[in-house]
Each structure stands twice: as structure tokens, then as C-alpha cells.
Amino acid sequence: MPDHDPDELASFAAILTQLLPGTWTSAHRLHTAHDDQFFLTADVWDMNQVAEVIAHRPLKHDVILTRDDGRRLFLIDHPHHEDEFLVAAMARADTHAEAFRDVREPDGIAIPADPEQATEAITTHLLPRYESALAQVQDNAARITRPSVKADTLVLTWTETGDLSATTEEPDVAEILANNGFAHDPESKAYVLSGDDTAQQAHSVRTVGARLAALGVGVALRHAPHRAPLGTTPVATPQAPARQVRSR
């Protein structure tokens, strides 16, 4: 990953808070240990390039952009292009896991280092997908009348290493898992799907979801319990943002 100056990402994020529609704040976080990033990024709502970066590259820092209505965006350096950043939506941590059933992730996007162009890309592409996914989740949540996940839902739980784990006592469900890359762990009695290849992992999850849907079984993604988050450093808003952080 290009060795960006942490202040550059923080300053870029602060400018975005002034340009994005609504009232936004930003918090710059520095990571001291690679393992911690899996807990600190557990709510990132992505199964594409942002998820791949989180799974395979140590993040030295990131920025959380928060709107006054609770919407959040996750911002990091682009691993290959110094003149770009990656941004993704973040799911609400207090939402029941089953509410995300059959809701496609509003996958993140690459944005240019020019704040105005980045704002246009976020507003045009990411935020509409984010709002659509949130609306589906909220609609699902409103229909949930019991606190526990229904018996006809298979829960896939993210582990701190980026793997997915599931348990089932149904032979037909177990067969579908085994046929799509989930390895059975006799000790934990769980079926584990490796996160080493995030593209293959996402494909397996979609295939499993389709196979289980034919049996009337849904799929819910759930994150493992969070550890206590590390402290965050608030980012001060720059006095008068220049036109660009960098030129392409």
C-alpha cells in the first residue's frame, strides 16, 4: 500500500465533511496492530475491493465519516494508486443480523484525490446504494418480532481472521456448505469458509445463499463480538480548504 502521510488522509476527509450533503464529522484512527483492524472495521459494509484490502493488508490508519443521522463512511488509502482513496458504507452495529438477510452490500468505490470529484462520485454512486440497502434493512428489521434469529435462517459469522463460520444440524444444509468451500471443523462442529481469497469467498456465499433459498432457508451475516475499540483522534476542520489535496 502506498505510504501516505496520515495527515493527508485526515485533511482530505475533513474537506469531504464540508462538501458532502448533510452535516458530517470525521474521526481519524491510527492502528497499532494488524489484528485489531478486524474488530475496528467489523461494520464495513462491503464484499468487494474494500473488504479485500481489510482482509489482506495491514491498515496503518483510516477515517470514519459520520453524518448527523448516523450514516457512516469508511475511508482508507488506495493500495495501488496514490492519487485515489477507497470509501465504503458502514452498517449500523445495533441492527439485528437477520435484518440484513437477502440485502446486497452497497460495495465501496475508488474515489479520486480531488475532493470535489470524490464528493460527486460518493453522492452519485455510493450514497444511493447505501440508502437503498439501509431501506431494505430497516424494512426487514421492522418485520422482526422476536429477538432471536428464526430457525429457517443460517447465520454466517465473521471471525477475526476474515473467515466465515456456520453451524447447522441439518444434513442438506451441511451438504450445501461442504460443496461450496466450507470445511468442517470436528472440534468446534462448525463449517468454516476461508477468507484468504475474498472474491472466491463472496462467490461461495452468494452460491450458498441461492442454494439455501431454494430450500426456504435464509442467510444472515453476523460479526463476532467486538473487542473494546481503540481510542480515536478527532480531526480538526481546516480553516479554508484549498481546491485540491493533490492533483491527479
PDB file of C-alpha atoms in Angstrom:
ATOM      1  CA  MET A   1       0.000   0.000   0.000  1.00  0.00           C
ATOM      2  CA  PRO A   2       1.430   3.434  -0.854  1.00  0.00           C
ATOM      3  CA  ASP A   3       2.970   5.125   2.171  1.00  0.00           C
ATOM      4  CA  HIS A   4       0.579   8.047   2.532  1.00  0.00           C
ATOM      5  CA  ASP A   5       1.058  10.725   5.138  1.00  0.00           C
ATOM      6  CA  PRO A   6      -1.666  10.143   7.774  1.00  0.00           C
ATOM      7  CA  ASP A   7      -2.334  13.882   7.868  1.00  0.00           C
ATOM      8  CA  GLU A   8      -3.120  13.810   4.150  1.00  0.00           C
ATOM      9  CA  LEU A   9      -5.953  11.310   4.581  1.00  0.00           C
ATOM     10  CA  ALA A  10      -7.250  13.199   7.610  1.00  0.00           C
ATOM     11  CA  SER A  11      -7.224  16.536   5.787  1.00  0.00           C
ATOM     12  CA  PHE A  12      -8.912  15.025   2.732  1.00  0.00           C
ATOM     13  CA  ALA A  13     -11.639  13.574   4.958  1.00  0.00           C
ATOM     14  CA  ALA A  14     -12.158  16.900   6.713  1.00  0.00           C
ATOM     15  CA  ILE A  15     -12.735  18.604   3.368  1.00  0.00           C
ATOM     16  CA  LEU A  16     -15.241  15.906   2.387  1.00  0.00           C
ATOM     17  CA  THR A  17     -17.264  16.671   5.527  1.00  0.00           C
ATOM     18  CA  GLN A  18     -17.794  20.180   4.159  1.00  0.00           C
ATOM     19  CA  LEU A  19     -18.696  19.079   0.628  1.00  0.00           C
ATOM     20  CA  LEU A  20     -20.925  16.039   1.203  1.00  0.00           C
ATOM     21  CA  PRO A  21     -24.669  16.692   1.549  1.00  0.00           C
ATOM     22  CA  GLY A  22     -25.764  16.910   5.174  1.00  0.00           C
ATOM     23  CA  THR A  23     -23.742  17.527   8.319  1.00  0.00           C
ATOM     24  CA  TRP A  24     -20.698  15.283   8.647  1.00  0.00           C
ATOM     25  CA  THR A  25     -17.836  14.856  11.107  1.00  0.00           C
ATOM     26  CA  SER A  26     -14.643  12.845  10.727  1.00  0.00           C
ATOM     27  CA  ALA A  27     -12.525  10.770  13.113  1.00  0.00           C
ATOM     28  CA  HIS A  28      -9.010   9.701  12.164  1.00  0.00           C
ATOM     29  CA  ARG A  29      -7.900   6.375  13.672  1.00  0.00           C
ATOM     30  CA  LEU A  30      -4.339   5.072  13.874  1.00  0.00           C
ATOM     31  CA  HIS A  31      -3.865   1.292  14.032  1.00  0.00           C
ATOM     32  CA  THR A  32      -1.039  -0.149  16.098  1.00  0.00           C
ATOM     33  CA  ALA A  33      -1.721  -3.848  15.479  1.00  0.00           C
ATOM     34  CA  HIS A  34      -2.896  -5.670  12.357  1.00  0.00           C
ATOM     35  CA  ASP A  35      -5.237  -7.960  14.319  1.00  0.00           C
ATOM     36  CA  ASP A  36      -7.104  -5.001  15.801  1.00  0.00           C
ATOM     37  CA  GLN A  37      -8.289  -3.815  12.408  1.00  0.00           C
ATOM     38  CA  PHE A  38     -10.702  -6.753  12.055  1.00  0.00           C
ATOM     39  CA  PHE A  39     -12.607  -5.560  15.098  1.00  0.00           C
ATOM     40  CA  LEU A  40     -12.343  -1.877  14.267  1.00  0.00           C
ATOM     41  CA  THR A  41     -13.619  -2.463  10.727  1.00  0.00           C
ATOM     42  CA  ALA A  42     -16.269  -5.078  11.527  1.00  0.00           C
ATOM     43  CA  ASP A  43     -19.125  -2.820  10.401  1.00  0.00           C
ATOM     44  CA  VAL A  44     -17.674  -2.035   6.968  1.00  0.00           C
ATOM     45  CA  TRP A  45     -20.479  -2.990   4.563  1.00  0.00           C
ATOM     46  CA  ASP A  46     -18.543  -4.345   1.617  1.00  0.00           C
ATOM     47  CA  MET A  47     -17.790  -7.650  -0.066  1.00  0.00           C
ATOM     48  CA  ASN A  48     -15.589  -6.245  -2.804  1.00  0.00           C
ATOM     49  CA  GLN A  49     -12.312  -4.315  -3.031  1.00  0.00           C
ATOM     50  CA  VAL A  50     -12.513  -2.610   0.371  1.00  0.00           C
ATOM     51  CA  ALA A  51     -13.138  -5.938   2.117  1.00  0.00           C
ATOM     52  CA  GLU A  52     -10.193  -7.420   0.242  1.00  0.00           C
ATOM     53  CA  VAL A  53      -7.867  -4.662   1.439  1.00  0.00           C
ATOM     54  CA  ILE A  54      -9.017  -5.110   5.038  1.00  0.00           C
ATOM     55  CA  ALA A  55      -8.526  -8.875   4.838  1.00  0.00           C
ATOM     56  CA  HIS A  56      -5.088  -8.889   3.260  1.00  0.00           C
ATOM     57  CA  ARG A  57      -3.304  -5.635   4.076  1.00  0.00           C
ATOM     58  CA  PRO A  58      -2.398  -4.049   7.402  1.00  0.00           C
ATOM     59  CA  LEU A  59      -4.102  -0.688   7.767  1.00  0.00           C
ATOM     60  CA  LYS A  60      -1.951   1.941   9.399  1.00  0.00           C
ATOM     61  CA  HIS A  61      -4.884   4.311   9.672  1.00  0.00           C
ATOM     62  CA  ASP A  62      -8.403   5.049   8.465  1.00  0.00           C
ATOM     63  CA  VAL A  63     -11.095   7.697   8.814  1.00  0.00           C
ATOM     64  CA  ILE A  64     -14.724   7.278   9.847  1.00  0.00           C
ATOM     65  CA  LEU A  65     -17.070   9.901   8.393  1.00  0.00           C
ATOM     66  CA  THR A  66     -20.320  10.194  10.353  1.00  0.00           C
ATOM     67  CA  ARG A  67     -23.451  12.066   9.299  1.00  0.00           C
ATOM     68  CA  ASP A  68     -25.784  13.548  11.895  1.00  0.00           C
ATOM     69  CA  ASP A  69     -28.412  10.880  11.117  1.00  0.00           C
ATOM     70  CA  GLY A  70     -25.991   8.032  11.905  1.00  0.00           C
ATOM     71  CA  ARG A  71     -24.839   7.167   8.391  1.00  0.00           C
ATOM     72  CA  ARG A  72     -21.143   6.314   8.349  1.00  0.00           C
ATOM     73  CA  LEU A  73     -18.491   6.043   5.653  1.00  0.00           C
ATOM     74  CA  PHE A  74     -15.148   4.262   5.920  1.00  0.00           C
ATOM     75  CA  LEU A  75     -12.200   5.934   4.167  1.00  0.00           C
ATOM     76  CA  ILE A  76      -8.734   4.463   3.535  1.00  0.00           C
ATOM     77  CA  ASP A  77      -5.765   4.899   1.220  1.00  0.00           C
ATOM     78  CA  HIS A  78      -5.947   3.075  -2.098  1.00  0.00           C
ATOM     79  CA  PRO A  79      -3.494   0.132  -2.003  1.00  0.00           C
ATOM     80  CA  HIS A  80      -2.271   0.655  -5.558  1.00  0.00           C
ATOM     81  CA  HIS A  81      -2.912   4.253  -6.626  1.00  0.00           C
ATOM     82  CA  GLU A  82      -1.524   7.234  -4.753  1.00  0.00           C
ATOM     83  CA  ASP A  83      -3.979   9.578  -6.444  1.00  0.00           C
ATOM     84  CA  GLU A  84      -7.044   7.676  -5.209  1.00  0.00           C
ATOM     85  CA  PHE A  85      -8.748   6.612  -1.989  1.00  0.00           C
ATOM     86  CA  LEU A  86     -11.255   3.857  -1.176  1.00  0.00           C
ATOM     87  CA  VAL A  87     -14.538   4.588   0.574  1.00  0.00           C
ATOM     88  CA  ALA A  88     -17.263   2.206   1.751  1.00  0.00           C
ATOM     89  CA  ALA A  89     -20.517   2.368   3.667  1.00  0.00           C
ATOM     90  CA  MET A  90     -20.765   1.096   7.238  1.00  0.00           C
ATOM     91  CA  ALA A  91     -23.671  -0.914   8.612  1.00  0.00           C
ATOM     92  CA  ARG A  92     -25.437   0.014  11.824  1.00  0.00           C
ATOM     93  CA  ALA A  93     -23.968  -2.072  14.626  1.00  0.00           C
ATOM     94  CA  ASP A  94     -27.222  -2.130  16.602  1.00  0.00           C
ATOM     95  CA  THR A  95     -29.278  -3.768  13.840  1.00  0.00           C
ATOM     96  CA  HIS A  96     -30.405  -7.385  14.199  1.00  0.00           C
ATOM     97  CA  ALA A  97     -28.375  -9.698  11.963  1.00  0.00           C
ATOM     98  CA  GLU A  98     -31.469 -11.175  10.323  1.00  0.00           C
ATOM     99  CA  ALA A  99     -32.429  -7.734   9.039  1.00  0.00           C
ATOM    100  CA  PHE A 100     -29.525  -7.993   6.590  1.00  0.00           C
ATOM    101  CA  ARG A 101     -30.922 -11.186   5.074  1.00  0.00           C
ATOM    102  CA  ASP A 102     -31.030 -11.029   1.256  1.00  0.00           C
ATOM    103  CA  VAL A 103     -29.756  -7.436   1.267  1.00  0.00           C
ATOM    104  CA  ARG A 104     -26.879  -6.869  -1.121  1.00  0.00           C
ATOM    105  CA  GLU A 105     -23.916  -4.974   0.289  1.00  0.00           C
ATOM    106  CA  PRO A 106     -23.575  -1.390  -1.007  1.00  0.00           C
ATOM    107  CA  ASP A 107     -19.994  -2.114  -2.015  1.00  0.00           C
ATOM    108  CA  GLY A 108     -17.446   0.670  -1.744  1.00  0.00           C
ATOM    109  CA  ILE A 109     -15.790   2.584  -4.566  1.00  0.00           C
ATOM    110  CA  ALA A 110     -12.465   4.125  -5.514  1.00  0.00           C
ATOM    111  CA  ILE A 111     -12.530   7.922  -5.479  1.00  0.00           C
ATOM    112  CA  PRO A 112     -10.074  10.462  -6.893  1.00  0.00           C
ATOM    113  CA  ALA A 113      -7.920  12.573  -4.597  1.00  0.00           C
ATOM    114  CA  ASP A 114      -9.686  15.685  -5.841  1.00  0.00           C
ATOM    115  CA  PRO A 115     -12.276  16.415  -3.094  1.00  0.00           C
ATOM    116  CA  GLU A 116     -14.911  17.823  -5.451  1.00  0.00           C
ATOM    117  CA  GLN A 117     -14.669  14.884  -7.848  1.00  0.00           C
ATOM    118  CA  ALA A 118     -14.657  12.474  -4.904  1.00  0.00           C
ATOM    119  CA  THR A 119     -17.782  14.097  -3.473  1.00  0.00           C
ATOM    120  CA  GLU A 120     -19.559  13.741  -6.802  1.00  0.00           C
ATOM    121  CA  ALA A 121     -18.609  10.050  -7.025  1.00  0.00           C
ATOM    122  CA  ILE A 122     -19.782   9.355  -3.478  1.00  0.00           C
ATOM    123  CA  THR A 123     -23.024  11.279  -3.942  1.00  0.00           C
ATOM    124  CA  THR A 124     -23.790   9.760  -7.333  1.00  0.00           C
ATOM    125  CA  HIS A 125     -22.752   6.138  -6.796  1.00  0.00           C
ATOM    126  CA  LEU A 126     -22.151   5.106  -3.178  1.00  0.00           C
ATOM    127  CA  LEU A 127     -24.764   7.034  -1.200  1.00  0.00           C
ATOM    128  CA  PRO A 128     -27.734   5.916  -3.360  1.00  0.00           C
ATOM    129  CA  ARG A 129     -26.715   2.255  -2.939  1.00  0.00           C
ATOM    130  CA  TYR A 130     -26.193   2.871   0.767  1.00  0.00           C
ATOM    131  CA  GLU A 131     -29.656   4.397   1.181  1.00  0.00           C
ATOM    132  CA  SER A 132     -31.283   1.603  -0.817  1.00  0.00           C
ATOM    133  CA  ALA A 133     -29.601  -1.098   1.276  1.00  0.00           C
ATOM    134  CA  LEU A 134     -30.446   0.699   4.526  1.00  0.00           C
ATOM    135  CA  ALA A 135     -34.084   0.983   3.497  1.00  0.00           C
ATOM    136  CA  GLN A 136     -34.240  -2.766   2.889  1.00  0.00           C
ATOM    137  CA  VAL A 137     -32.560  -3.489   6.221  1.00  0.00           C
ATOM    138  CA  GLN A 138     -34.900  -1.158   8.080  1.00  0.00           C
ATOM    139  CA  ASP A 139     -37.904  -2.755   6.390  1.00  0.00           C
ATOM    140  CA  ASN A 140     -36.663  -6.210   7.377  1.00  0.00           C
ATOM    141  CA  ALA A 141     -35.965  -5.059  10.928  1.00  0.00           C
ATOM    142  CA  ALA A 142     -39.500  -3.754  11.267  1.00  0.00           C
ATOM    143  CA  ARG A 143     -40.828  -7.239  10.477  1.00  0.00           C
ATOM    144  CA  ILE A 144     -38.745  -8.973  13.100  1.00  0.00           C
ATOM    145  CA  THR A 145     -40.950  -9.675  16.085  1.00  0.00           C
ATOM    146  CA  ARG A 146     -38.630 -11.970  18.026  1.00  0.00           C
ATOM    147  CA  PRO A 147     -35.122 -11.178  19.263  1.00  0.00           C
ATOM    148  CA  SER A 148     -33.678 -14.497  18.154  1.00  0.00           C
ATOM    149  CA  VAL A 149     -32.851 -15.480  14.614  1.00  0.00           C
ATOM    150  CA  LYS A 150     -35.535 -17.615  13.048  1.00  0.00           C
ATOM    151  CA  ALA A 151     -34.919 -21.339  12.765  1.00  0.00           C
ATOM    152  CA  ASP A 152     -35.085 -21.114   8.970  1.00  0.00           C
ATOM    153  CA  THR A 153     -32.065 -18.800   8.826  1.00  0.00           C
ATOM    154  CA  LEU A 154     -28.436 -19.915   8.662  1.00  0.00           C
ATOM    155  CA  VAL A 155     -26.120 -17.476  10.445  1.00  0.00           C
ATOM    156  CA  LEU A 156     -22.669 -16.898   8.934  1.00  0.00           C
ATOM    157  CA  THR A 157     -20.348 -15.292  11.473  1.00  0.00           C
ATOM    158  CA  TRP A 158     -17.213 -13.346  10.562  1.00  0.00           C
ATOM    159  CA  THR A 159     -14.137 -14.336  12.540  1.00  0.00           C
ATOM    160  CA  GLU A 160     -11.289 -12.013  13.448  1.00  0.00           C
ATOM    161  CA  THR A 161      -9.185 -13.560  10.667  1.00  0.00           C
ATOM    162  CA  GLY A 162     -11.750 -12.793   7.961  1.00  0.00           C
ATOM    163  CA  ASP A 163     -13.117 -16.358   7.734  1.00  0.00           C
ATOM    164  CA  LEU A 164     -16.838 -17.159   7.858  1.00  0.00           C
ATOM    165  CA  SER A 165     -18.168 -19.752  10.296  1.00  0.00           C
ATOM    166  CA  ALA A 166     -21.544 -21.505  10.423  1.00  0.00           C
ATOM    167  CA  THR A 167     -23.108 -24.301  12.452  1.00  0.00           C
ATOM    168  CA  THR A 168     -26.006 -26.493  11.398  1.00  0.00           C
ATOM    169  CA  GLU A 169     -27.573 -29.812  12.313  1.00  0.00           C
ATOM    170  CA  GLU A 170     -29.438 -30.102   9.019  1.00  0.00           C
ATOM    171  CA  PRO A 171     -27.785 -32.628   6.661  1.00  0.00           C
ATOM    172  CA  ASP A 172     -28.958 -30.881   3.491  1.00  0.00           C
ATOM    173  CA  VAL A 173     -27.650 -27.521   4.693  1.00  0.00           C
ATOM    174  CA  ALA A 174     -24.344 -29.097   5.723  1.00  0.00           C
ATOM    175  CA  GLU A 175     -24.013 -30.680   2.286  1.00  0.00           C
ATOM    176  CA  ILE A 176     -24.520 -27.318   0.568  1.00  0.00           C
ATOM    177  CA  LEU A 177     -21.883 -25.725   2.781  1.00  0.00           C
ATOM    178  CA  ALA A 178     -19.392 -28.525   2.174  1.00  0.00           C
ATOM    179  CA  ASN A 179     -19.948 -28.393  -1.585  1.00  0.00           C
ATOM    180  CA  ASN A 180     -19.188 -24.679  -1.659  1.00  0.00           C
ATOM    181  CA  GLY A 181     -15.883 -24.398   0.134  1.00  0.00           C
ATOM    182  CA  PHE A 182     -16.873 -24.646   3.802  1.00  0.00           C
ATOM    183  CA  ALA A 183     -14.548 -27.020   5.665  1.00  0.00           C
ATOM    184  CA  HIS A 184     -15.974 -28.920   8.631  1.00  0.00           C
ATOM    185  CA  ASP A 185     -14.120 -28.489  11.921  1.00  0.00           C
ATOM    186  CA  PRO A 186     -14.967 -31.535  14.093  1.00  0.00           C
ATOM    187  CA  GLU A 187     -13.700 -29.847  17.249  1.00  0.00           C
ATOM    188  CA  SER A 188     -15.918 -26.765  17.025  1.00  0.00           C
ATOM    189  CA  LYS A 189     -18.597 -28.563  14.984  1.00  0.00           C
ATOM    190  CA  ALA A 190     -18.593 -25.568  12.652  1.00  0.00           C
ATOM    191  CA  TYR A 191     -18.246 -25.172   8.904  1.00  0.00           C
ATOM    192  CA  VAL A 192     -15.562 -22.603   8.073  1.00  0.00           C
ATOM    193  CA  LEU A 193     -15.098 -20.717   4.801  1.00  0.00           C
ATOM    194  CA  SER A 194     -11.606 -19.290   4.422  1.00  0.00           C
ATOM    195  CA  GLY A 195     -11.199 -15.575   3.789  1.00  0.00           C
ATOM    196  CA  ASP A 196      -7.826 -15.966   2.057  1.00  0.00           C
ATOM    197  CA  ASP A 197      -9.475 -15.298  -1.306  1.00  0.00           C
ATOM    198  CA  THR A 198     -12.200 -12.721  -0.695  1.00  0.00           C
ATOM    199  CA  ALA A 199     -13.515 -12.882  -4.262  1.00  0.00           C
ATOM    200  CA  GLN A 200     -13.973 -16.653  -4.008  1.00  0.00           C
ATOM    201  CA  GLN A 201     -15.413 -16.226  -0.519  1.00  0.00           C
ATOM    202  CA  ALA A 202     -18.032 -13.779  -1.797  1.00  0.00           C
ATOM    203  CA  HIS A 203     -18.879 -16.121  -4.697  1.00  0.00           C
ATOM    204  CA  SER A 204     -19.307 -19.048  -2.292  1.00  0.00           C
ATOM    205  CA  VAL A 205     -21.589 -17.022  -0.029  1.00  0.00           C
ATOM    206  CA  ARG A 206     -23.778 -15.998  -2.956  1.00  0.00           C
ATOM    207  CA  THR A 207     -23.962 -19.601  -4.199  1.00  0.00           C
ATOM    208  CA  VAL A 208     -24.803 -20.922  -0.741  1.00  0.00           C
ATOM    209  CA  GLY A 209     -27.462 -18.242  -0.385  1.00  0.00           C
ATOM    210  CA  ALA A 210     -29.087 -19.249  -3.667  1.00  0.00           C
ATOM    211  CA  ARG A 211     -28.991 -22.969  -2.827  1.00  0.00           C
ATOM    212  CA  LEU A 212     -30.432 -22.425   0.640  1.00  0.00           C
ATOM    213  CA  ALA A 213     -33.124 -20.091  -0.672  1.00  0.00           C
ATOM    214  CA  ALA A 214     -34.408 -22.969  -2.773  1.00  0.00           C
ATOM    215  CA  LEU A 215     -34.862 -24.882   0.493  1.00  0.00           C
ATOM    216  CA  GLY A 216     -36.619 -21.971   2.158  1.00  0.00           C
ATOM    217  CA  VAL A 217     -33.589 -21.163   4.315  1.00  0.00           C
ATOM    218  CA  GLY A 218     -32.225 -17.627   4.501  1.00  0.00           C
ATOM    219  CA  VAL A 219     -28.690 -16.452   5.228  1.00  0.00           C
ATOM    220  CA  ALA A 220     -27.720 -13.821   7.804  1.00  0.00           C
ATOM    221  CA  LEU A 221     -24.231 -12.355   8.137  1.00  0.00           C
ATOM    222  CA  ARG A 222     -23.129 -11.538  11.658  1.00  0.00           C
ATOM    223  CA  HIS A 223     -19.895 -10.133  13.056  1.00  0.00           C
ATOM    224  CA  ALA A 224     -18.190 -11.716  16.042  1.00  0.00           C
ATOM    225  CA  PRO A 225     -18.456  -9.703  19.296  1.00  0.00           C
ATOM    226  CA  HIS A 226     -16.338  -6.588  19.173  1.00  0.00           C
ATOM    227  CA  ARG A 227     -13.427  -6.004  21.456  1.00  0.00           C
ATOM    228  CA  ALA A 228     -13.205  -2.631  23.135  1.00  0.00           C
ATOM    229  CA  PRO A 229     -12.311  -0.174  20.338  1.00  0.00           C
ATOM    230  CA  LEU A 230      -9.089   1.767  20.456  1.00  0.00           C
ATOM    231  CA  GLY A 231      -9.250   5.483  21.004  1.00  0.00           C
ATOM    232  CA  THR A 232      -9.905   7.747  18.069  1.00  0.00           C
ATOM    233  CA  THR A 233      -8.381  11.067  17.298  1.00  0.00           C
ATOM    234  CA  PRO A 234     -10.848  13.750  16.154  1.00  0.00           C
ATOM    235  CA  VAL A 235      -9.857  15.624  13.046  1.00  0.00           C
ATOM    236  CA  ALA A 236      -9.952  19.382  13.129  1.00  0.00           C
ATOM    237  CA  THR A 237     -11.713  21.064  10.227  1.00  0.00           C
ATOM    238  CA  PRO A 238      -9.252  23.056   8.113  1.00  0.00           C
ATOM    239  CA  GLN A 239      -9.734  26.815   8.078  1.00  0.00           C
ATOM    240  CA  ALA A 240     -10.227  27.293   4.366  1.00  0.00           C
ATOM    241  CA  PRO A 241      -9.957  24.223   2.196  1.00  0.00           C
ATOM    242  CA  ALA A 242      -7.925  24.778  -0.899  1.00  0.00           C
ATOM    243  CA  ARG A 243      -9.309  23.443  -4.075  1.00  0.00           C
ATOM    244  CA  GLN A 244      -7.460  20.129  -4.014  1.00  0.00           C
ATOM    245  CA  VAL A 245      -5.455  17.955  -1.684  1.00  0.00           C
ATOM    246  CA  ARG A 246      -3.488  16.640  -4.619  1.00  0.00           C
ATOM    247  CA  SER A 247      -3.612  16.923  -8.334  1.00  0.00           C
ATOM    248  CA  ARG A 248      -4.196  13.860 -10.356  1.00  0.00           C
TER     249      ARG A 248
END
